[in-house]
Coordinates of C-alpha atoms in Angstrom, one line a residue:
Chain A
M20 CA 45.5 -32.5 -12.4
K21 CA 46.3 -33.6 -8.9
I22 CA 49.0 -31.8 -6.9
K23 CA 51.1 -33.8 -4.8
R24 CA 50.6 -32.6 -1.0
T25 CA 53.8 -31.9 0.9
N26 CA 54.4 -33.6 4.3
G27 CA 53.7 -30.2 5.9
E28 CA 50.3 -30.1 4.1
I29 CA 49.3 -33.4 5.3
I30 CA 50.2 -32.7 9.0
F31 CA 48.3 -29.6 8.8
G32 CA 45.4 -31.3 7.1
V33 CA 45.2 -33.9 10.1
V34 CA 45.8 -31.1 12.8
N35 CA 43.0 -28.9 11.1
T36 CA 40.6 -31.9 10.8
A37 CA 41.2 -32.7 14.5
F38 CA 40.7 -29.0 15.5
M39 CA 37.2 -29.0 13.6
V40 CA 36.2 -32.4 15.5
V41 CA 37.2 -30.4 18.9
M42 CA 35.1 -27.4 17.8
A43 CA 32.1 -29.6 16.9
F44 CA 32.3 -31.4 20.2
V45 CA 32.8 -28.3 22.2
T46 CA 29.6 -26.7 20.5
L47 CA 27.5 -29.6 21.3
Y48 CA 28.7 -30.8 24.6
P49 CA 26.8 -28.2 26.7
L50 CA 23.4 -29.2 25.3
W51 CA 24.2 -32.7 25.3
H52 CA 25.0 -32.2 29.0
V53 CA 21.6 -30.6 29.7
L54 CA 19.8 -33.4 27.6
M55 CA 21.4 -36.3 29.3
A56 CA 20.9 -34.5 32.9
S57 CA 17.1 -33.8 32.0
F58 CA 16.5 -37.7 31.5
S59 CA 18.6 -38.5 34.6
V60 CA 17.4 -39.6 38.2
P61 CA 17.4 -36.4 40.2
T62 CA 19.2 -37.7 43.2
R63 CA 22.0 -39.0 41.2
I64 CA 22.4 -35.7 39.2
M65 CA 22.4 -33.8 42.6
A66 CA 25.5 -36.1 43.6
H67 CA 27.2 -35.8 40.4
R68 CA 30.3 -33.7 39.6
G69 CA 32.1 -33.3 36.4
L70 CA 31.2 -34.1 32.8
L71 CA 28.3 -36.2 31.9
F72 CA 28.2 -38.4 28.6
W73 CA 25.1 -40.4 29.3
T74 CA 22.1 -40.3 31.5
L75 CA 22.2 -41.5 35.2
G76 CA 19.5 -44.1 35.6
F77 CA 16.6 -43.0 33.4
S78 CA 13.6 -40.9 34.3
N79 CA 11.3 -38.7 32.1
E80 CA 9.6 -37.5 35.4
A81 CA 11.1 -34.1 34.6
Y82 CA 9.2 -33.6 31.4
V83 CA 6.1 -35.0 32.7
Q84 CA 6.2 -32.3 35.8
V85 CA 7.1 -29.7 33.0
F86 CA 3.9 -30.2 31.1
K87 CA 1.9 -30.3 34.2
H88 CA 3.1 -27.2 35.7
P89 CA 0.7 -24.3 35.4
L90 CA 3.4 -21.4 35.3
L91 CA 5.6 -23.5 32.8
V92 CA 2.7 -24.5 30.4
R93 CA 1.1 -20.9 30.4
S94 CA 4.4 -19.2 29.9
Y95 CA 5.0 -21.6 26.9
M96 CA 1.6 -20.9 25.6
N97 CA 2.4 -17.1 25.8
T98 CA 5.7 -17.6 24.1
I99 CA 4.2 -19.4 21.1
F100 CA 1.6 -16.6 21.0
Y101 CA 4.2 -13.9 20.9
V102 CA 6.0 -15.7 18.3
L103 CA 3.1 -16.1 16.1
V104 CA 1.4 -13.0 16.3
G105 CA 4.6 -10.9 16.8
T106 CA 6.2 -12.3 13.7
G107 CA 2.9 -12.0 11.9
I108 CA 3.1 -8.2 12.7
N109 CA 6.4 -7.9 11.8
M110 CA 6.4 -9.4 8.6
V111 CA 3.2 -7.5 7.4
M112 CA 4.8 -4.4 8.5
T113 CA 8.5 -5.2 7.0
F114 CA 7.3 -6.6 3.7
H115 CA 5.1 -3.5 3.0
G116 CA 7.6 -0.9 4.3
A117 CA 10.4 -2.9 2.1
Y118 CA 8.3 -2.5 -0.8
V119 CA 7.8 1.1 -0.5
L120 CA 11.4 1.6 -0.1
S121 CA 12.2 -0.2 -3.3
R122 CA 10.1 1.7 -5.6
R123 CA 11.4 4.0 -8.1
N124 CA 10.0 7.3 -8.8
V125 CA 8.5 8.1 -5.5
Y126 CA 9.2 11.4 -4.6
F127 CA 9.0 11.0 -0.8
K128 CA 10.8 8.0 -0.6
K129 CA 14.0 9.7 0.1
H130 CA 12.6 11.4 3.0
I131 CA 11.3 8.2 4.4
M132 CA 14.5 6.7 4.2
I133 CA 16.4 9.4 5.8
M134 CA 13.9 9.3 8.7
I135 CA 14.5 5.5 9.0
T136 CA 18.2 5.7 8.7
I137 CA 18.5 8.1 11.5
T138 CA 16.8 5.7 13.9
M139 CA 19.7 3.2 13.3
F140 CA 22.1 5.7 14.9
V141 CA 20.0 7.5 17.4
S142 CA 17.6 6.0 19.9
G143 CA 15.7 7.2 22.8
G144 CA 17.3 5.0 25.1
L145 CA 15.9 2.8 28.0
V146 CA 13.8 5.3 30.0
P147 CA 12.3 7.3 27.3
N148 CA 11.2 4.1 25.7
Y149 CA 9.6 3.0 29.0
L150 CA 7.9 6.3 29.6
L151 CA 6.5 5.9 25.9
I152 CA 5.0 2.3 26.7
S153 CA 3.7 3.7 30.1
D154 CA 2.0 6.8 28.5
L155 CA 0.5 4.8 25.8
G156 CA -1.2 2.5 28.7
M157 CA 0.5 -0.5 27.1
L158 CA 2.4 -1.5 30.5
N159 CA 1.3 -5.0 31.6
T160 CA -0.3 -5.9 28.2
P161 CA 0.8 -8.2 25.4
W162 CA 1.0 -5.2 23.1
A163 CA 4.1 -3.9 24.9
I164 CA 5.7 -7.2 23.6
L165 CA 4.2 -7.1 20.2
L166 CA 4.3 -3.6 19.1
P167 CA 7.5 -1.7 20.0
G168 CA 9.7 -4.0 17.8
A169 CA 7.3 -4.1 15.0
I170 CA 9.8 -3.3 12.4
G171 CA 13.6 -4.4 12.4
T172 CA 15.3 -1.6 10.3
Y173 CA 17.9 -4.0 9.4
N174 CA 15.7 -6.7 8.2
M175 CA 13.4 -4.3 6.3
V176 CA 16.6 -3.0 4.5
M177 CA 17.7 -6.6 3.8
M178 CA 14.2 -7.1 2.2
R179 CA 14.4 -3.9 0.1
T180 CA 17.6 -4.9 -1.2
Y181 CA 16.0 -8.3 -2.2
F182 CA 13.2 -6.5 -3.9
Q183 CA 15.5 -4.2 -5.9
G184 CA 17.3 -7.4 -7.2
I185 CA 14.0 -8.4 -9.0
P186 CA 14.0 -7.9 -12.5
Y187 CA 11.9 -4.9 -13.7
E188 CA 10.7 -6.5 -16.6
L189 CA 8.6 -9.0 -14.5
E190 CA 6.2 -6.1 -13.3
E191 CA 6.5 -3.9 -16.3
S192 CA 4.2 -6.1 -18.4
A193 CA 1.7 -6.3 -15.4
R194 CA 1.9 -2.4 -15.4
I195 CA 1.2 -2.2 -18.9
D196 CA -1.8 -4.3 -18.6
G197 CA -3.0 -1.7 -15.9
A198 CA -2.1 -3.5 -12.8
T199 CA -1.9 -1.2 -9.5
D200 CA 1.0 -1.2 -7.2
I201 CA -0.8 -3.2 -4.8
R202 CA -1.7 -6.0 -7.2
I203 CA 2.0 -6.0 -8.2
L204 CA 3.0 -6.3 -4.7
Y205 CA 0.9 -9.2 -3.8
Q206 CA 0.9 -11.1 -7.4
I207 CA 4.4 -10.6 -8.7
I208 CA 6.7 -9.5 -5.7
L209 CA 5.2 -11.7 -3.1
P210 CA 5.6 -15.0 -5.0
V211 CA 9.3 -14.6 -6.0
S212 CA 10.2 -13.5 -2.6
T213 CA 9.7 -16.7 -0.6
P214 CA 13.5 -17.1 0.3
I215 CA 13.9 -13.6 1.9
I216 CA 10.5 -13.9 3.5
A217 CA 11.5 -17.3 5.1
V218 CA 14.9 -15.9 6.3
I219 CA 13.3 -12.8 7.8
A220 CA 10.4 -14.6 9.5
L221 CA 12.9 -16.9 10.9
Y222 CA 15.1 -14.0 12.3
Y223 CA 11.9 -12.4 13.7
G224 CA 10.5 -15.7 15.0
V225 CA 13.9 -16.5 16.8
G226 CA 14.0 -13.2 18.1
H227 CA 10.6 -13.1 19.9
W228 CA 11.1 -16.7 21.0
N229 CA 14.4 -15.9 22.8
S230 CA 13.4 -12.4 23.9
W231 CA 12.8 -11.4 27.6
F232 CA 14.0 -8.0 28.4
N233 CA 10.7 -6.2 27.0
A234 CA 9.0 -8.9 29.1
M235 CA 10.9 -8.2 32.2
I236 CA 10.5 -4.3 32.3
Y237 CA 7.0 -4.1 30.8
L238 CA 5.0 -6.8 32.4
T239 CA 4.6 -7.8 36.1
D240 CA 1.5 -9.9 35.5
R241 CA 3.1 -13.3 35.6
N242 CA 0.2 -14.6 33.4
L243 CA 1.6 -12.7 30.6
F244 CA 5.2 -14.1 31.2
P245 CA 7.1 -15.6 28.2
I246 CA 9.0 -18.8 29.0
Q247 CA 12.4 -17.1 28.9
L248 CA 11.6 -14.8 31.7
V249 CA 10.4 -17.7 33.7
L250 CA 13.7 -19.5 32.7
R251 CA 15.6 -16.7 33.9
E252 CA 14.0 -16.8 37.3
I253 CA 14.8 -20.5 37.6
L254 CA 18.1 -20.6 36.1
I255 CA 19.7 -17.2 36.8
Q256 CA 18.1 -16.3 40.2
G257 CA 18.2 -19.6 41.2
S258 CA 15.0 -19.7 42.7
M259 CA 12.4 -22.3 42.3
D260 CA 10.0 -20.0 44.3
A261 CA 9.0 -18.8 40.8
L262 CA 7.3 -22.1 40.5
E263 CA 6.0 -22.4 43.9
D264 CA 3.5 -19.6 43.5
T265 CA 1.3 -21.1 41.0
A266 CA 1.8 -25.0 41.7
I267 CA -1.3 -26.8 42.6
N268 CA 0.6 -29.8 44.1
S269 CA 4.2 -29.9 44.8
S270 CA 5.1 -33.1 42.8
W271 CA 7.5 -31.2 40.9
K272 CA 9.6 -30.8 44.1
A273 CA 10.8 -34.2 43.8
V274 CA 12.3 -33.5 40.4
E275 CA 13.5 -30.1 41.2
E276 CA 17.1 -30.9 40.3
T277 CA 16.2 -32.0 37.0
L278 CA 13.3 -29.9 36.0
K279 CA 15.5 -26.8 35.0
Y280 CA 17.4 -29.3 32.6
A281 CA 14.0 -30.4 31.1
T282 CA 12.7 -26.7 31.0
I283 CA 15.8 -25.8 28.9
I284 CA 15.4 -28.4 26.5
V285 CA 11.6 -27.8 26.0
A286 CA 12.5 -24.2 25.4
T287 CA 15.2 -24.8 23.1
V288 CA 14.5 -27.9 20.9
P289 CA 11.8 -26.2 18.7
I290 CA 14.0 -23.7 17.4
L291 CA 16.9 -25.8 16.9
C292 CA 14.7 -28.2 14.9
V293 CA 13.6 -25.4 12.5
Y294 CA 16.9 -23.8 11.4
P295 CA 18.6 -26.7 9.6
F296 CA 15.6 -26.6 7.3
L297 CA 16.4 -22.9 6.5
Q298 CA 20.2 -23.2 6.4
K299 CA 20.4 -23.2 2.5
Y300 CA 18.7 -19.6 2.6
F301 CA 20.9 -18.2 5.4
D302 CA 24.0 -17.7 3.5
K303 CA 22.1 -15.8 1.0
G304 CA 20.1 -13.8 3.3
V305 CA 23.0 -12.7 5.4
L306 CA 25.1 -12.0 2.3
V307 CA 22.2 -9.7 0.9
G308 CA 22.5 -7.6 4.3
A309 CA 26.3 -7.7 4.3
L310 CA 26.6 -6.4 0.7
K311 CA 24.4 -3.4 1.5
G312 CA 26.8 -2.9 4.7
Chain B
M20 CA 19.0 34.1 -5.9
A21 CA 20.7 35.9 -3.1
K22 CA 23.3 37.7 -5.4
T23 CA 20.7 39.4 -7.9
S24 CA 20.7 43.2 -7.7
T25 CA 18.2 44.7 -5.3
S26 CA 16.4 47.1 -7.4
P27 CA 12.6 46.9 -6.7
G28 CA 11.6 45.7 -10.1
T29 CA 14.3 42.7 -10.2
K30 CA 13.3 41.8 -6.7
A31 CA 9.7 41.3 -7.7
K32 CA 10.6 39.4 -10.8
S33 CA 12.6 37.0 -9.0
E34 CA 10.1 36.7 -6.3
S35 CA 7.5 35.7 -9.0
V36 CA 10.0 33.4 -10.6
L37 CA 10.3 31.8 -7.2
M38 CA 6.3 31.5 -7.0
V39 CA 6.3 29.8 -10.4
R40 CA 9.0 27.3 -9.5
L41 CA 7.4 26.6 -6.1
K42 CA 4.1 26.2 -7.9
D43 CA 5.7 23.7 -10.3
H44 CA 7.1 22.0 -7.3
F45 CA 3.6 21.6 -5.6
K46 CA 2.3 20.6 -9.1
M47 CA 4.8 17.8 -9.1
I48 CA 4.3 16.6 -5.6
R49 CA 0.4 16.5 -6.4
R50 CA 1.1 14.4 -9.3
D51 CA 3.4 12.2 -7.4
I52 CA 1.0 11.9 -4.7
H53 CA -1.7 10.8 -7.2
V54 CA 0.2 8.5 -9.1
N55 CA 1.8 6.9 -6.1
K56 CA -1.3 7.0 -3.8
H57 CA -1.2 3.3 -3.3
I58 CA 2.4 3.4 -2.4
Y59 CA 1.9 6.2 0.1
L60 CA -1.1 4.3 1.6
I61 CA 1.2 1.3 2.1
A62 CA 3.8 3.6 3.7
L63 CA 1.5 5.0 6.3
P64 CA 1.7 2.5 9.0
M65 CA 5.5 2.2 8.7
I66 CA 5.7 6.1 9.1
I67 CA 3.4 5.8 12.1
Y68 CA 5.4 3.2 13.5
Y69 CA 8.7 5.1 13.4
I70 CA 7.1 8.2 14.7
I71 CA 5.7 6.9 17.7
F72 CA 8.3 4.3 18.6
K73 CA 11.3 5.8 17.5
Y74 CA 10.8 9.4 17.4
V75 CA 8.7 10.0 20.4
P76 CA 11.3 8.6 22.6
M77 CA 13.9 10.8 20.9
Y78 CA 11.8 13.6 22.0
G79 CA 11.8 12.1 25.4
I80 CA 15.8 12.3 25.5
Q81 CA 15.3 16.0 26.7
I82 CA 14.5 14.5 30.2
A83 CA 18.2 14.2 30.3
F84 CA 18.5 17.8 30.6
K85 CA 15.6 18.3 33.0
D86 CA 14.5 17.2 36.4
Y87 CA 11.6 14.7 35.1
N88 CA 8.6 15.0 37.4
L89 CA 6.0 12.1 37.1
I90 CA 3.1 14.5 37.5
K91 CA 4.2 17.3 35.2
G92 CA 5.3 15.0 32.4
I93 CA 8.3 15.5 30.0
S94 CA 7.4 18.8 28.4
A95 CA 6.5 20.7 31.8
S96 CA 9.4 19.6 33.9
P97 CA 11.8 22.2 34.6
W98 CA 15.3 22.4 32.7
V99 CA 18.6 22.0 34.5
G100 CA 21.0 21.9 31.9
F101 CA 24.0 19.5 32.3
K102 CA 23.5 18.8 36.1
H103 CA 22.8 15.1 35.6
F104 CA 25.9 14.9 33.1
I105 CA 28.3 16.7 35.6
K106 CA 26.8 14.5 38.5
F107 CA 27.6 11.3 36.4
V108 CA 31.1 12.3 35.5
N109 CA 31.8 13.1 39.1
S110 CA 30.3 10.0 40.5
Y111 CA 32.1 7.0 41.8
Y112 CA 30.2 4.9 38.9
F113 CA 31.7 6.8 36.1
V114 CA 35.2 5.4 35.9
R115 CA 34.0 2.0 36.8
V116 CA 31.3 1.6 34.3
V117 CA 33.2 3.4 31.5
K118 CA 36.3 1.3 32.2
N119 CA 34.3 -1.9 32.4
T120 CA 32.5 -1.5 29.3
F121 CA 35.7 -0.6 27.4
M122 CA 37.5 -3.5 28.8
I123 CA 35.2 -6.0 27.8
S124 CA 34.8 -4.4 24.4
F125 CA 38.5 -4.4 24.2
Y126 CA 38.9 -8.0 25.0
G127 CA 35.9 -9.0 22.7
T128 CA 37.8 -7.2 19.8
L129 CA 40.8 -8.7 20.5
F130 CA 39.7 -12.4 20.9
A131 CA 36.0 -12.8 19.8
F132 CA 36.5 -10.5 16.8
P133 CA 39.2 -12.7 14.9
A134 CA 37.8 -16.0 16.0
P135 CA 35.4 -16.5 13.1
I136 CA 37.9 -15.2 10.8
I137 CA 40.4 -17.7 11.8
F138 CA 37.7 -20.3 11.9
A139 CA 36.6 -19.4 8.2
L140 CA 40.0 -19.6 7.1
L141 CA 40.8 -23.1 8.7
L142 CA 37.4 -24.4 7.6
N143 CA 38.1 -23.5 4.0
E144 CA 41.1 -25.8 4.1
I145 CA 38.9 -28.8 4.9
R146 CA 38.8 -30.8 2.0
S147 CA 35.5 -33.2 2.5
T148 CA 32.5 -31.0 1.7
K149 CA 30.3 -33.2 3.6
F150 CA 32.4 -32.8 6.8
R151 CA 32.8 -29.2 6.3
R152 CA 29.1 -28.8 5.9
T153 CA 28.5 -30.8 9.0
V154 CA 30.9 -28.6 11.1
Q155 CA 29.1 -25.7 9.7
T156 CA 25.8 -26.8 10.6
I157 CA 26.9 -27.6 14.4
T158 CA 28.6 -24.4 14.8
Y159 CA 25.5 -22.3 13.7
M160 CA 23.4 -23.8 16.2
P161 CA 24.4 -21.8 19.4
H162 CA 23.3 -18.7 17.7
F163 CA 19.8 -19.9 17.9
V164 CA 20.0 -21.0 21.7
S165 CA 18.6 -18.0 23.8
T166 CA 20.7 -15.6 26.0
V167 CA 19.1 -17.0 29.0
V168 CA 19.8 -20.3 28.4
V169 CA 23.3 -19.7 27.5
C170 CA 23.8 -17.8 30.8
G171 CA 21.7 -20.4 32.6
M172 CA 24.1 -23.1 31.6
I173 CA 26.9 -21.0 32.5
H174 CA 25.5 -20.4 35.9
M175 CA 25.1 -24.2 36.3
F176 CA 28.6 -25.2 34.7
C177 CA 30.4 -22.5 36.7
A178 CA 28.7 -23.5 40.0
S179 CA 31.0 -25.1 42.7
D180 CA 29.6 -28.5 41.6
G181 CA 29.4 -27.6 37.7
F182 CA 32.0 -29.3 35.6
L183 CA 33.8 -26.0 34.8
G184 CA 34.0 -25.0 38.4
V185 CA 35.3 -28.5 39.5
A186 CA 37.8 -28.5 36.5
V187 CA 39.3 -25.2 37.4
A188 CA 39.5 -26.1 41.0
N189 CA 41.2 -29.3 40.1
L190 CA 43.7 -27.6 37.7
L191 CA 44.6 -25.0 40.5
G192 CA 44.5 -27.6 43.3
T193 CA 42.1 -25.7 45.3
E194 CA 38.6 -26.0 46.7
A195 CA 35.8 -25.7 44.1
K196 CA 34.1 -22.4 44.0
N197 CA 31.4 -20.7 42.1
L198 CA 33.4 -19.0 39.2
L199 CA 30.8 -16.2 38.7
M200 CA 31.6 -15.1 42.1
N201 CA 35.2 -14.4 41.2
P202 CA 36.0 -11.1 39.5
K203 CA 39.2 -12.6 37.8
Y204 CA 36.9 -15.0 35.8
F205 CA 34.2 -12.6 34.7
R206 CA 35.7 -11.3 31.4
T207 CA 37.2 -14.7 30.5
I208 CA 33.7 -16.2 30.8
Y209 CA 32.1 -13.5 29.1
I210 CA 34.3 -13.8 26.0
L211 CA 34.5 -17.3 25.8
S212 CA 30.9 -17.9 26.0
D213 CA 30.4 -15.1 23.3
I214 CA 33.0 -17.0 21.0
W215 CA 31.0 -20.3 21.7
K216 CA 27.8 -18.8 20.9
N217 CA 28.7 -16.7 17.6
I218 CA 32.0 -18.2 16.0
G219 CA 30.0 -20.4 13.5
W220 CA 27.5 -17.8 12.8
N221 CA 29.7 -14.8 12.2
S222 CA 31.9 -17.1 10.1
I223 CA 29.1 -17.5 7.4
L224 CA 30.1 -14.0 6.2
Y225 CA 33.7 -14.7 6.1
I226 CA 33.2 -17.9 4.3
A227 CA 31.0 -16.2 1.6
A228 CA 33.7 -13.7 1.1
I229 CA 36.4 -16.4 0.7
L230 CA 33.9 -18.3 -1.9
G231 CA 33.7 -14.9 -3.6
I232 CA 37.4 -14.7 -4.4
D233 CA 38.2 -15.2 -8.1
Q234 CA 39.7 -18.6 -8.5
A235 CA 42.1 -17.5 -11.5
Q236 CA 44.2 -15.7 -8.5
Y237 CA 44.7 -19.2 -6.9
E238 CA 45.7 -20.6 -10.2
A239 CA 48.2 -17.7 -10.8
A240 CA 49.5 -18.4 -7.3
V241 CA 50.0 -22.1 -8.0
I242 CA 51.8 -21.4 -11.1
D243 CA 54.1 -18.9 -9.3
G244 CA 54.9 -21.9 -7.0
A245 CA 52.8 -20.9 -4.0
G246 CA 51.8 -23.8 -1.8
K247 CA 48.9 -23.7 0.7
F248 CA 50.1 -21.6 3.2
A249 CA 51.3 -18.9 0.8
Q250 CA 48.0 -19.0 -0.9
A251 CA 46.2 -18.5 2.1
I252 CA 48.4 -15.5 3.0
Y253 CA 48.7 -13.9 -0.4
V254 CA 45.3 -14.5 -1.9
T255 CA 42.7 -15.6 0.7
I256 CA 43.4 -13.1 3.5
P257 CA 43.8 -10.1 1.2
G258 CA 40.6 -11.3 -0.7
I259 CA 38.5 -10.9 2.6
M260 CA 40.1 -7.8 4.0
P261 CA 37.5 -5.5 2.8
T262 CA 34.9 -7.5 4.6
V263 CA 36.8 -7.6 7.7
I264 CA 37.5 -3.8 7.8
I265 CA 33.7 -3.1 7.4
K266 CA 33.0 -5.4 10.3
L267 CA 35.9 -3.8 12.2
I268 CA 34.5 -0.5 11.5
F269 CA 31.1 -1.7 13.1
R270 CA 32.9 -3.2 15.8
M271 CA 34.6 0.2 16.6
G272 CA 31.6 2.1 16.4
E273 CA 30.0 -0.4 19.0
M274 CA 33.1 -0.1 21.3
M275 CA 31.5 1.6 24.2
D276 CA 28.2 -0.3 23.4
V277 CA 28.3 -3.7 25.4
G278 CA 24.9 -5.4 25.4
F279 CA 22.8 -5.3 28.5
E280 CA 21.3 -8.7 28.5
K281 CA 24.3 -11.1 28.8
V282 CA 26.0 -8.9 31.6
F283 CA 22.9 -8.5 33.4
L284 CA 22.4 -12.2 33.6
L285 CA 25.9 -13.0 34.5
Y286 CA 26.7 -10.4 37.0
N287 CA 26.4 -10.2 40.5
E288 CA 27.4 -7.8 43.3
A289 CA 30.6 -9.9 43.9
T290 CA 32.0 -9.0 40.5
W291 CA 30.3 -5.4 40.0
Q292 CA 34.0 -4.1 40.1
V293 CA 34.8 -5.6 36.7
S294 CA 31.3 -6.6 35.4
D295 CA 29.0 -3.4 35.8
V296 CA 28.8 -1.8 32.5
I297 CA 27.0 1.5 31.1
S298 CA 23.9 -0.4 30.0
T299 CA 23.6 -2.2 33.4
Y300 CA 24.1 0.9 35.4
T301 CA 21.6 3.0 33.2
Y302 CA 19.0 0.1 33.9
R303 CA 19.5 -0.1 37.5
E304 CA 19.5 3.8 38.0
G305 CA 16.4 4.4 35.5
L306 CA 14.1 1.6 36.2
L307 CA 15.1 0.1 39.6
N308 CA 15.9 3.4 41.3
M309 CA 13.6 5.4 39.2
N310 CA 16.2 8.2 38.7
Y311 CA 14.7 8.8 35.2
S312 CA 16.7 11.9 34.2
Y313 CA 20.0 10.8 35.5
S314 CA 19.6 7.6 33.6
S315 CA 18.6 9.2 30.5
A316 CA 21.6 11.3 30.8
V317 CA 24.0 8.6 31.1
S318 CA 22.5 6.7 28.2
L319 CA 22.7 9.8 26.2
F320 CA 26.2 10.3 27.0
N321 CA 26.8 6.7 25.9
T322 CA 25.0 7.2 22.6
V323 CA 27.2 10.4 21.9
I324 CA 30.4 8.5 22.4
N325 CA 29.3 5.6 20.2
F326 CA 28.2 8.0 17.4
V327 CA 31.6 9.8 17.7
L328 CA 33.5 6.6 17.8
L329 CA 31.7 5.3 14.7
W330 CA 32.2 8.4 12.9
T331 CA 35.8 8.5 13.6
T332 CA 36.8 4.9 12.6
N333 CA 34.6 5.4 9.4
F334 CA 36.4 8.5 8.6
I335 CA 40.0 6.8 9.3
S336 CA 39.1 3.9 7.4
R337 CA 37.9 5.7 4.5
K338 CA 41.3 7.7 4.4
V339 CA 43.5 4.6 4.8
S340 CA 41.8 1.7 3.0
E341 CA 39.1 3.6 1.0
T342 CA 36.4 1.1 2.5
S343 CA 33.9 2.7 4.6
L344 CA 30.4 2.6 5.5
F345 CA 29.2 6.1 4.7

C-alpha cells in the first residue's frame, strides 16, 4: 500500500536531503582541504586565502620529505609499535578479565566487580598517577605508554556482556566432556567472539594511534615520541624547530608549508581506511555497551 | 545474634554456632577456590593491574591533605588538613576555572548534546537506504580523526590566512585576525568542532533506538490519521526518550568535567579568561609548577563535585522518570 505524500512532506523531504548533503560536505571538507593542500606547490599555498577545492599546481615533494625526515619516520614507527604492542596487551588483559566477570558460580566475582566499578567513579587524578609512574621507574620508557591503560573498564564490561549472551549450552557439553575453564575459553568462547574482539581491538587501536597526552607527560626522550606528539609541536605550537633538531639536511624547509598537511594525511589516513570495514560491527558493539548502561 | 540473652551458657553456644558457620563458609570458599582455580588464575593479572594502576593512585590522593615532599614520599609527608582546598577556593583562579568549566559544559549540553538526536531523527526520514548509509559512513569519520589533528586543522583554518579567519573577517568587514586569539570565539569554536567530530558517531545510539521502536506503533498512528510529523512527535520521540535520559544523566554527571586535551590544544594566554578550565589548571599547577599537593586538591575537589552531580541527577531521574543508571 503506497501512501500518498502531502505537499508538506515532499518539501520536507527535499529540504532534508539537501541538509544531509550539506552535512556530508561540511564533514568532508576540512580533510579534503588538507589533502589538496598537501599535494600543492608550497609557494602557491602560502599565498592562498580561502577555500581550496583542488590542488594548486601539483607536487608530491612534501610526502617525499615526510618519509625522509628522521624524526617523522621515527615517531611514525613508534606509533605503529605502540598500537600493535599496546593493543595486544589490551586485548589479552581485557579478554581474560571479561571472561572472569562473565563466569557463573565464582564466589569472589562480585568482590572483583565492585573493585572494578569503583574505579569508574573514583580515580587518583593527574599528580598521583604521575608519581606512580615515576616511582615505578617507568618515566621515559615505552612501558609508561603501554601499561597504564592496559584495561579500559568500559570495554571490558562491554565484552563481558557479549560473553554472557553466548548460549550456555555451547560450553555445557564441553564441560561434561571434562574441558577445563581455560579450554572452554580458548576453544569455545574465543571462536564465537570475533565481532566483539574486532570492535574492541579497533577501539583500543584507534585510542593508541591518536593518543599523545601520556607521551607528553611521561616521555622526554624524543626518540620515543609518537607521531601525534610531534604533530602537536608542528601544528599547535606552530614550531618547525621540532623538525630542525634531528634533520640531517634541511631539504624539507622548501616544503615547510605543505609538509604539515602531508604529515596530517599520513597520520590520519591509515585509520580512516580501517573503520569502514568494521562498520557493520560498530552498531552492535556500541549497542551492547549502551544497553548495559 | 546481638539480641540473644547474655547468660554465659547461651553466649558460648552462640559463639560456637558462629564458629561452625565461619568454618562452613571457609570450607565453601576453599571449595570455590579449588573448583575455580583456573578462573582465579586468569583473574590475577587483572586484579594486579587494578591494584597498581587504579588503587595505588587513589592512595596517593592523600597528598591533597599533605605538604608533599619529594624526598619524604607520600606517606611521610606532613598532614596539613584542608590548607590546599582553602587556598584554591580563595584564589583568583577558583571563580575563573569553575565558571569556565561550567560554561563550556553548559553550552555543550545546550548545543552539542541535542545535535546527534536531531540528526538521527532527520536521518531516519531519509527514504533511500543507500543515501542514508553513505551519509552515516561519512559522518562517522571525524570520530576517528585524532584530537591533535582536529585542533591542528582548527589552528590552520582559524588563522588570519585560514579560510574561516578570512570568512569571519569578510562577514564583519574587518581585517582578518586569528580567531583563536579572540576570547569571544573560543566557546563557539570549541563546541562547533565538537559537533563536527561527534555528531555522526553519537547518533549511532539514537538511530539504533529509533530502529528498536515497535513498527505496530507507527501503523496504529497511521490508522489514527497521523502524518509523518505527528508520527515523529508522538511515536519516535517518546520511543527514544529513555535512551536520551540515560545519556543526559551521564552528561549531567560530567557537567564539571571538561576534557583536558581539546582545551589544552586550543587555548592560549589571550583567551585564558574564558578557556582555562579545572583540568588545564590542574595540569599547569601539578606538572608545570610542581605544586603536587595543591594540584591534587583541585583535582579531588573536581572529582567530588562530579560524583555529587552524577548521584543527584541519577536520583532525580529515578524519581521523575523511573530511568536511572544505578
